[in-house]
mmCIF file of C-alpha atoms in Angstrom:
data_model
loop_
_atom_site.group_PDB
_atom_site.id
_atom_site.type_symbol
_atom_site.label_atom_id
_atom_site.label_comp_id
_atom_site.label_asym_id
_atom_site.label_seq_id
_atom_site.Cartn_x
_atom_site.Cartn_y
_atom_site.Cartn_z
ATOM 1 C CA MET A 393 0.161 1.678 -8.007
ATOM 2 C CA VAL A 394 -0.798 -1.922 -8.588
ATOM 3 C CA LEU A 395 -2.330 -3.616 -5.550
ATOM 4 C CA LEU A 396 -3.309 -7.217 -6.305
ATOM 5 C CA PHE A 397 -5.800 -6.335 -9.031
ATOM 6 C CA GLY A 398 -6.924 -9.952 -9.658
ATOM 7 C CA SER A 399 -8.455 -10.069 -6.237
ATOM 8 C CA SER A 400 -12.049 -9.210 -5.422
ATOM 9 C CA ASP A 401 -13.092 -5.580 -4.989
ATOM 10 C CA LEU A 402 -13.660 -6.134 -1.271
ATOM 11 C CA LYS A 403 -10.094 -7.385 -0.849
ATOM 12 C CA ILE A 404 -8.768 -4.265 -2.599
ATOM 13 C CA ILE A 405 -10.887 -2.085 -0.289
ATOM 14 C CA GLU A 406 -9.438 -3.908 2.733
ATOM 15 C CA ILE A 407 -5.915 -3.282 1.447
ATOM 16 C CA ILE A 408 -6.670 0.408 0.849
ATOM 17 C CA ASN A 409 -8.177 0.778 4.331
ATOM 18 C CA PHE A 410 -5.140 -0.921 5.862
ATOM 19 C CA PHE A 411 -2.765 1.481 4.107
ATOM 20 C CA GLN A 412 -4.867 4.489 5.101
ATOM 21 C CA LYS A 413 -4.585 3.415 8.740
ATOM 22 C CA ASN A 414 -0.872 2.749 8.369
ATOM 23 C CA PHE A 415 0.050 5.534 5.950
ATOM 24 C CA ARG A 416 3.444 6.274 7.482
ATOM 25 C CA ALA A 417 4.385 2.601 7.343
ATOM 26 C CA PHE A 418 3.112 2.523 3.753
ATOM 27 C CA LEU A 419 5.334 5.474 2.817
ATOM 28 C CA ALA A 420 8.322 3.792 4.446
ATOM 29 C CA TYR A 421 7.548 0.599 2.507
ATOM 30 C CA CYS A 422 7.353 2.505 -0.794
ATOM 31 C CA ALA A 423 10.567 4.355 0.003
ATOM 32 C CA SER A 424 12.374 1.081 0.678
ATOM 33 C CA LYS A 425 11.067 -0.376 -2.589
ATOM 34 C CA ILE A 426 12.222 2.540 -4.730
ATOM 35 C CA LYS A 427 15.283 3.159 -2.545
ATOM 36 C CA ILE A 428 14.960 6.861 -1.772
ATOM 37 C CA GLN A 429 15.505 8.887 1.373
ATOM 38 C CA VAL A 430 12.467 10.285 3.200
#
C-alpha cells in the first residue's frame, strides 16, 4: 500500500505507528475505499 512515499522516513514511521494504534479504523477506511463488506 502506498503511504505518502515522497515524505521523509520519519513521517512514514509516524503514519505506520498511527495505523497500528488505530488498526480497526484503518481496516474500516480500507474497506470503504475498496467498497467491500467487513
